mmCIF file of C-alpha atoms in Angstrom:
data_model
loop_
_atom_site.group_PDB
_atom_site.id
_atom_site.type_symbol
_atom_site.label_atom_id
_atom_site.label_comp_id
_atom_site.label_asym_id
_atom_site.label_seq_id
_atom_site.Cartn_x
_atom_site.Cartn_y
_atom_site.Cartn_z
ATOM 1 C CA UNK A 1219 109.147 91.392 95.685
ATOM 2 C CA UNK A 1220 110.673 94.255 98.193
ATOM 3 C CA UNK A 1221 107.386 95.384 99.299
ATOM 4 C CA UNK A 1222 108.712 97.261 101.976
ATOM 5 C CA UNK A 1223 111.883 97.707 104.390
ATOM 6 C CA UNK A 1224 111.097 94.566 105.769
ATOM 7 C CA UNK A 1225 111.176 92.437 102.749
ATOM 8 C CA UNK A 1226 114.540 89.453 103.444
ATOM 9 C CA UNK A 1227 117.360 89.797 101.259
ATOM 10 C CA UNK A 1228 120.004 87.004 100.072
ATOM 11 C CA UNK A 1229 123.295 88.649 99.265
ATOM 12 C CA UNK A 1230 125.765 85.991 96.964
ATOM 13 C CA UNK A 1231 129.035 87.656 97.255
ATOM 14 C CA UNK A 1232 128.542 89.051 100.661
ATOM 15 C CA UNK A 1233 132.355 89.204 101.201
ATOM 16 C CA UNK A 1234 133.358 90.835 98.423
ATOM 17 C CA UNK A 1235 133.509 94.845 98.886
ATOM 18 C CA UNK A 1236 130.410 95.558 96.527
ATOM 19 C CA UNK A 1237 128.774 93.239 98.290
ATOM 20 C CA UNK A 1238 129.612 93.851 101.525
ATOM 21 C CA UNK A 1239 128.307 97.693 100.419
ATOM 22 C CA UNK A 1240 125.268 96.574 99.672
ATOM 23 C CA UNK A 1241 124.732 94.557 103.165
ATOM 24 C CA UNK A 1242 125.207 97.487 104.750
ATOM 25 C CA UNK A 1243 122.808 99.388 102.718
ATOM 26 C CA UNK A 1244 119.922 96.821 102.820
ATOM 27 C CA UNK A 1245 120.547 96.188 106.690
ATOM 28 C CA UNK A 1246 120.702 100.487 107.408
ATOM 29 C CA UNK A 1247 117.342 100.769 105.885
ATOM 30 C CA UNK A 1248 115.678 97.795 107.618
ATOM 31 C CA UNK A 1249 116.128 94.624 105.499
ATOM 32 C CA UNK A 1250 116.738 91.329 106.758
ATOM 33 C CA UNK A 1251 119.859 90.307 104.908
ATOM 34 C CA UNK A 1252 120.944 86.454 104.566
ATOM 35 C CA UNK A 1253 124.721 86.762 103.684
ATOM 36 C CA UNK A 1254 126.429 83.926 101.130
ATOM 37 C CA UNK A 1255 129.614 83.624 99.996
ATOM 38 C CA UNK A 1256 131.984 80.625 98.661
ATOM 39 C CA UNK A 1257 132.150 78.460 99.111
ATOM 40 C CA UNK A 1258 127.796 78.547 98.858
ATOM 41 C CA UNK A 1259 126.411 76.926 102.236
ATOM 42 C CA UNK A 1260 123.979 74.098 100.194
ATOM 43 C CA UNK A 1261 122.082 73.628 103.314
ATOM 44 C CA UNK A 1262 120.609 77.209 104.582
ATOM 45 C CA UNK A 1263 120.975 78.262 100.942
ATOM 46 C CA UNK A 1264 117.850 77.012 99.808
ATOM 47 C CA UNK A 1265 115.233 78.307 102.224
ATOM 48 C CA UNK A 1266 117.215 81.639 102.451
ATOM 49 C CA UNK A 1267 116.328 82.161 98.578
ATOM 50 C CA UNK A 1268 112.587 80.572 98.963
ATOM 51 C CA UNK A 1269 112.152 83.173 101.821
ATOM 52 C CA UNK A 1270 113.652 86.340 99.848
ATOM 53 C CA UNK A 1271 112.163 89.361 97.659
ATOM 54 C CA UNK A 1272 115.311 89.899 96.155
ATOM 55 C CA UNK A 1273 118.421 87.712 95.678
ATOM 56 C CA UNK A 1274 121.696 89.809 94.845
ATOM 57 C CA UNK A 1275 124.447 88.274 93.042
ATOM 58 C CA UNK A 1276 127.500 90.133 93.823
ATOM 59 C CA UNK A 1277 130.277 87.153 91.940
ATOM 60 C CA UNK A 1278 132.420 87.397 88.943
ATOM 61 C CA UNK A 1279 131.132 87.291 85.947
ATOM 62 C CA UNK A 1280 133.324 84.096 85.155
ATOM 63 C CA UNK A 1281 130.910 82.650 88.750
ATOM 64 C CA UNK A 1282 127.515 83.706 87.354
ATOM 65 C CA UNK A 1283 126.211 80.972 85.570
ATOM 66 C CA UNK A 1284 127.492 77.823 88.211
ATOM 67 C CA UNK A 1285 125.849 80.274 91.024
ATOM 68 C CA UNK A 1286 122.345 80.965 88.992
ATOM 69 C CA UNK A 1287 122.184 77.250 88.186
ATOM 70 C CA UNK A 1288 122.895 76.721 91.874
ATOM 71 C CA UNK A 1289 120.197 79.413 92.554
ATOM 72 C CA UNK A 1290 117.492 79.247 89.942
ATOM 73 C CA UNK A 1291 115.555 75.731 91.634
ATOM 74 C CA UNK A 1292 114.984 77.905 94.613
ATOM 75 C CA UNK A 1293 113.578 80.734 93.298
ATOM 76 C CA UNK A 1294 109.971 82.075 93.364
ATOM 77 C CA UNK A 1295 107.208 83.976 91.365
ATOM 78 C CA UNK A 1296 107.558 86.622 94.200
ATOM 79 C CA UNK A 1297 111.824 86.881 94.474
ATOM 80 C CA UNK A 1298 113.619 89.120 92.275
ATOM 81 C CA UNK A 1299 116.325 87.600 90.505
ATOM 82 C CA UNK A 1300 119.261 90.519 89.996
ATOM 83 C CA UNK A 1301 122.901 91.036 89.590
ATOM 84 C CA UNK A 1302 125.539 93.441 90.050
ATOM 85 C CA UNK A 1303 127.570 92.427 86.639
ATOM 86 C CA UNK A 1304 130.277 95.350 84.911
ATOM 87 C CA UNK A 1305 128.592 93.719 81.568
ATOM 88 C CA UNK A 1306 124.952 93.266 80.973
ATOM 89 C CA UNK A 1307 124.180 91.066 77.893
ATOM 90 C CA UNK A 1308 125.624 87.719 79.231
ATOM 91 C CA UNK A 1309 124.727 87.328 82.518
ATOM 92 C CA UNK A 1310 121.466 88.700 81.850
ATOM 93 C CA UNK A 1311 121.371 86.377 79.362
ATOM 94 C CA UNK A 1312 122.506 83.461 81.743
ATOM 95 C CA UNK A 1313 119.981 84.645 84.433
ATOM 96 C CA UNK A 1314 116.704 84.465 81.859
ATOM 97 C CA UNK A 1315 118.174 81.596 80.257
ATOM 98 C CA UNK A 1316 117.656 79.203 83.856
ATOM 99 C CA UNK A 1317 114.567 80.869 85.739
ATOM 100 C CA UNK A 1318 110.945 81.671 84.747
ATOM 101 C CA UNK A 1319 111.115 84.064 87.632
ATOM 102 C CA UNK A 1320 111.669 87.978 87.694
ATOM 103 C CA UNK A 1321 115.045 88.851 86.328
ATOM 104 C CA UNK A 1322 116.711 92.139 86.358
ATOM 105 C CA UNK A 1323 120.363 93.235 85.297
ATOM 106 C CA UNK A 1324 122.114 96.046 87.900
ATOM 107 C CA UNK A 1325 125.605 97.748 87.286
ATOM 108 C CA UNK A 1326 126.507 100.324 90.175
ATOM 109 C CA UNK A 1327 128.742 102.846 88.147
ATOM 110 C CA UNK A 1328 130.697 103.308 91.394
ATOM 111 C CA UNK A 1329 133.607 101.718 93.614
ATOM 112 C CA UNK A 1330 133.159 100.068 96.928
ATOM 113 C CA UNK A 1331 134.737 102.774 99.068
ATOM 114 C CA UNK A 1332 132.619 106.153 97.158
ATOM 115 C CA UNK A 1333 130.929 108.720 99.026
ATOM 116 C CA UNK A 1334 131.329 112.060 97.696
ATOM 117 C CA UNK A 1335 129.177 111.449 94.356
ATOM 118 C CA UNK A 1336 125.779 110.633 92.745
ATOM 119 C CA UNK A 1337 125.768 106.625 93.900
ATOM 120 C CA UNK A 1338 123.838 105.968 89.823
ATOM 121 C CA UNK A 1339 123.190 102.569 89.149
ATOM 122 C CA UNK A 1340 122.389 101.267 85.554
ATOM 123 C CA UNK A 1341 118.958 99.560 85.743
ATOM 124 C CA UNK A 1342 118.467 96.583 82.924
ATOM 125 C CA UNK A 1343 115.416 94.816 82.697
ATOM 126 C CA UNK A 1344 115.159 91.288 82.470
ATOM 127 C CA UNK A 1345 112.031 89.435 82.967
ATOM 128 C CA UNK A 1346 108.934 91.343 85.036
ATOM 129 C CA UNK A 1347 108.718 95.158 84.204
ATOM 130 C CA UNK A 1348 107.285 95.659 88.033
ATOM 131 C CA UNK A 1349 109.938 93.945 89.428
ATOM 132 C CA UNK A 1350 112.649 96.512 87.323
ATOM 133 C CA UNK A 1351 110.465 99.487 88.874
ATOM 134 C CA UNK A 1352 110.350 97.585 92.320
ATOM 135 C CA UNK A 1353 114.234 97.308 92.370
ATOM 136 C CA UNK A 1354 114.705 100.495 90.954
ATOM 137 C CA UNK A 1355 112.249 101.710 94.047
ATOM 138 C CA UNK A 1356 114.603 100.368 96.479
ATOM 139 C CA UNK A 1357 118.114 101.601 95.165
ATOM 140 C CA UNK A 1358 116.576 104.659 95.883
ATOM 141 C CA UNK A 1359 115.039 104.448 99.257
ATOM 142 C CA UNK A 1360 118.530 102.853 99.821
ATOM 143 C CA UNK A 1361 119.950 106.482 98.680
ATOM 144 C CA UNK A 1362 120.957 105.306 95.550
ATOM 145 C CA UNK A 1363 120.264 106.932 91.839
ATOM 146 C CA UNK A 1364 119.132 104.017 89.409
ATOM 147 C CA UNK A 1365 118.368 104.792 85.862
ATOM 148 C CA UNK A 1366 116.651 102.321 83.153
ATOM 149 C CA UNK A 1367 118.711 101.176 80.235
ATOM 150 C CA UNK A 1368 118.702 98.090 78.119
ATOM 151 C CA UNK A 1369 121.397 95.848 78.414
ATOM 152 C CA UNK A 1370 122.930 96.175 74.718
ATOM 153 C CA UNK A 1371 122.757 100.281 75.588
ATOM 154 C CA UNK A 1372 124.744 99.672 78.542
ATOM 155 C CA UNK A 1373 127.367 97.458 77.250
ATOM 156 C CA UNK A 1374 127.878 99.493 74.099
ATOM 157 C CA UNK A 1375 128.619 102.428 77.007
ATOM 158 C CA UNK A 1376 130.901 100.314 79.104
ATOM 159 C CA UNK A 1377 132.964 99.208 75.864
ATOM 160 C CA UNK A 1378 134.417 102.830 75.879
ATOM 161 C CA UNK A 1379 134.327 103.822 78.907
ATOM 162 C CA UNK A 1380 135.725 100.305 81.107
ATOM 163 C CA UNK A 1381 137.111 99.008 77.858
ATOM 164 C CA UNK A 1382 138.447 101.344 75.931
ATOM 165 C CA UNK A 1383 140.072 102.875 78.486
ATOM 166 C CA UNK A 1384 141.989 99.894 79.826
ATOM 167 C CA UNK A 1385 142.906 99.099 76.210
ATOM 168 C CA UNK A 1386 144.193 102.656 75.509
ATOM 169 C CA UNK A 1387 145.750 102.627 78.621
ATOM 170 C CA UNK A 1388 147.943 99.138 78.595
ATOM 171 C CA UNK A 1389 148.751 100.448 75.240
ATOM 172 C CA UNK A 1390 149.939 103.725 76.140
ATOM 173 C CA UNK A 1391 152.168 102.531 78.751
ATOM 174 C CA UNK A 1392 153.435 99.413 76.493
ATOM 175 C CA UNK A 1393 154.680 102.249 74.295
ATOM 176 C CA UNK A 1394 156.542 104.010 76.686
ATOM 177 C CA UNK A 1395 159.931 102.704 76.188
ATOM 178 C CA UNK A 1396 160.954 102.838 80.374
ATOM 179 C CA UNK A 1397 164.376 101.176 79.423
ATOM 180 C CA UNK A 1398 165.487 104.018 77.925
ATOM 181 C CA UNK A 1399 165.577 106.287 80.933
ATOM 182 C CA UNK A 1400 162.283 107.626 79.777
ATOM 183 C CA UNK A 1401 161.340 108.287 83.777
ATOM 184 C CA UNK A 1402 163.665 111.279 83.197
ATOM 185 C CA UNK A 1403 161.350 113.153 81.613
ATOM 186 C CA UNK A 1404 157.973 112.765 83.560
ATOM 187 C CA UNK A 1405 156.142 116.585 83.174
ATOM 188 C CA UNK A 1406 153.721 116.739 86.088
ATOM 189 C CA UNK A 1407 150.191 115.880 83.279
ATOM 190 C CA UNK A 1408 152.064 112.358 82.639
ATOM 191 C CA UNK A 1409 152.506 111.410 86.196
ATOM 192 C CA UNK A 1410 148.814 112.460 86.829
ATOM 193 C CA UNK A 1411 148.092 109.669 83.763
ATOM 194 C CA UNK A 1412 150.127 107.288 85.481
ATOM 195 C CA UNK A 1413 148.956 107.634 89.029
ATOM 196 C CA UNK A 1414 145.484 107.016 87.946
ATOM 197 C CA UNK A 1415 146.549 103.812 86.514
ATOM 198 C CA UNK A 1416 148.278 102.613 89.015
ATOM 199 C CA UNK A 1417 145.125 100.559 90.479
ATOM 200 C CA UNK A 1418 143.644 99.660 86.978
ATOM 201 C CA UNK A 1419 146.938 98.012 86.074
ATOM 202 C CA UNK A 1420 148.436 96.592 89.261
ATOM 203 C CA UNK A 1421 144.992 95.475 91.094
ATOM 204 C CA UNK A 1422 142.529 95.513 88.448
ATOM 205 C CA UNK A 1423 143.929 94.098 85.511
ATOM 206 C CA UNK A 1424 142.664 90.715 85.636
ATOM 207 C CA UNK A 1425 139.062 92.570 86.237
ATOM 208 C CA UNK A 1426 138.639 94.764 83.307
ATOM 209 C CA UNK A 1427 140.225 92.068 80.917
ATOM 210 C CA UNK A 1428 137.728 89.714 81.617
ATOM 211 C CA UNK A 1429 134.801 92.550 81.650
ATOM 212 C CA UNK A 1430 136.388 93.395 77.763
ATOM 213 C CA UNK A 1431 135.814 89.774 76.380
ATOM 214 C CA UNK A 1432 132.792 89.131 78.228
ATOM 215 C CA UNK A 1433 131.130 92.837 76.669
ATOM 216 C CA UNK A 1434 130.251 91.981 72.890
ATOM 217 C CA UNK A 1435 130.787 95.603 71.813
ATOM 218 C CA UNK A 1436 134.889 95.675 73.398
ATOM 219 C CA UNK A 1437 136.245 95.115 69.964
ATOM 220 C CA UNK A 1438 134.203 97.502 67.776
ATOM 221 C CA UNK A 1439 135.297 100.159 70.289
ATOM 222 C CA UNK A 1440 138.795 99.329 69.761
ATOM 223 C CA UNK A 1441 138.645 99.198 65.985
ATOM 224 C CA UNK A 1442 137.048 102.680 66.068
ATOM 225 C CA UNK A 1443 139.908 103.631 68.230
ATOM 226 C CA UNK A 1444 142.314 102.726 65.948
ATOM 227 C CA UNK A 1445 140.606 104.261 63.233
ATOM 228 C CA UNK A 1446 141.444 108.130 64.919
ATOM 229 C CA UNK A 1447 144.843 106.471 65.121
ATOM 230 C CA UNK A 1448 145.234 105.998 61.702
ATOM 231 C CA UNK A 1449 143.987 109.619 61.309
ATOM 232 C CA UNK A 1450 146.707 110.551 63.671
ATOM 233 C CA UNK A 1451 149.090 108.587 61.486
ATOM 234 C CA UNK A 1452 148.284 110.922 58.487
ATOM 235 C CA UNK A 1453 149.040 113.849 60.531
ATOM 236 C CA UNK A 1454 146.245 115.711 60.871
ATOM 237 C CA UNK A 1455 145.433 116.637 64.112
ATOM 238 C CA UNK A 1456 143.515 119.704 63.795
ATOM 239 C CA UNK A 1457 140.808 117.438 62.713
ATOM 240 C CA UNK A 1458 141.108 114.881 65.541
ATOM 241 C CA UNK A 1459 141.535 117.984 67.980
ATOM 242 C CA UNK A 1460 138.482 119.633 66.552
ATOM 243 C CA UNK A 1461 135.883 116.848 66.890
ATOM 244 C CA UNK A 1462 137.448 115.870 70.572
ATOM 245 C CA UNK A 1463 136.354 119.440 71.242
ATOM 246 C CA UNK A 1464 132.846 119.068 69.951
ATOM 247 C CA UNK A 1465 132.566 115.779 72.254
ATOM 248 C CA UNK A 1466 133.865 117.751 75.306
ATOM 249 C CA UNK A 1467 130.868 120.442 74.603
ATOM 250 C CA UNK A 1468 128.659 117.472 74.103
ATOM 251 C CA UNK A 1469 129.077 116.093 77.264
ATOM 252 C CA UNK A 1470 129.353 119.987 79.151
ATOM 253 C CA UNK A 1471 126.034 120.521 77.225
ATOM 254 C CA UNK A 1472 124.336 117.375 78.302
ATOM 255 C CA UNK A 1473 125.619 117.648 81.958
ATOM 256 C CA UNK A 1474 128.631 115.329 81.789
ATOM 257 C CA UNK A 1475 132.459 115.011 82.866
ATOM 258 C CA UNK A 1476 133.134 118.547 81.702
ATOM 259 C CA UNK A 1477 130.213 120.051 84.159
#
């Protein structure tokens, strides 16, 4: 467990951005961190884990279950077991399914480079509730803001708001006919939807289509989606408009996007 600022940490993924945020964070607030990346060094690997409170896998999902089988052997009664996963189910999933150890499912709803917001981090627990509340501990003496959710809460969330809005998105731009001079046209609210695109489509793409099949609620999202669609088909807006409107207040009420 992370008993205190001097507990080690093993960071899988250390190269990667998220990871290499979350060096940083562990090492600024004391913590021995072991760094791992691949190809995974099989020799200082397995007394880096045996020595740890907390083992961070920062990989692909596509990675997680080679690395955790890699991983699990190693492991002990005392090391945390966690991930930093877009989706929850599977690799937590893949994580209980190899270890008897303590397991807990992460998602940091931020980007590698953030700074000017609240740093929240989805909390899922796994196997151990005092090693969830231990982790959870940490994230925020690391200046983070960690909140507990189940796994099949989270992904249902992340199939609208990762999912759904690559889907929509693709979509959107697949139906704007470019060959017909379309570019013309731009008014100044559909470059703004285009320039915050740009990174989803031309570096990301890959990324959020593999978070959309791996997330077992991406295509009940998108068959709800289409369902307004058909609405829209039929022509009547005012009744799309109208309960897009009660969302909005929703979410102002509640202290969302609109606050």
């Amino acid at each position: 467990m992370l008993r205190d600022a001097s507990s080690p940490v093993v960071v899988i993924g250390a190269k990667g951005q998220m990871g290499a945020r979350f060096v940083r964070a562990f090492r600024d607030a004391g913590h021995p961190v072991t760094e791992f990346d691949h190809p995974l060094d099989q020799g200082a690997l397995p007394q880096a884990v045996r020595q740890a409170g907390l083992v961070l896998l920062c990989v692909p999902i596509t990675a997680m279950r080679e690395v955790v089988k890699v991983v699990a052997p190693h492991l002990t009664e005392e090391t945390i077991l966690a991930d930093i996963c877009s989706v929850k189910v599977q690799p937590l999933h893949e994580m209980l399914d190899a270890t008897t150890t303590p397991v807990v499912g992460t998602h940091p709803l931020f980007g590698p480079q953030t700074l000017d917001a609240e740093l929240r981090i989805a909390v899922t627990p796994g196997r151990g509730r005092e090693a969830t509340d231990n982790l959870s501990n940490c994230f925020r003496n690391l200046g983070f803001a960690p909140f507990t959710t189940t796994a099949d809460e989270h992904d249902r969330a992340m199939a609208y708001i990762q999912g759904l809005n690559f889907v929509t998105t693709v979509a959107y731009l697949c139906a704007s006919p470019l060959e017909t001079g379309i570019e013309r046209f731009f008014t100044p609210s559909f470059g703004r939807r285009v320039e915050a695109a740009t990174k989803m489509i031309t570096e990301d793409a890959s990324l959020f289509s593999t978070m959309f099949e791996a997330n077992p609620h991406s295509l009940e999202a998108v068959r709800m989606f289409r369902s307004y669609l058909n609405v829209a088909a039929g022509g009547d807006l005012e009744l799309l408009s109208q309960k897009a409107l009660w969302w909005w207040r929703k979410q102002h009420d509640a202290g969302g996007p609109a606050s």
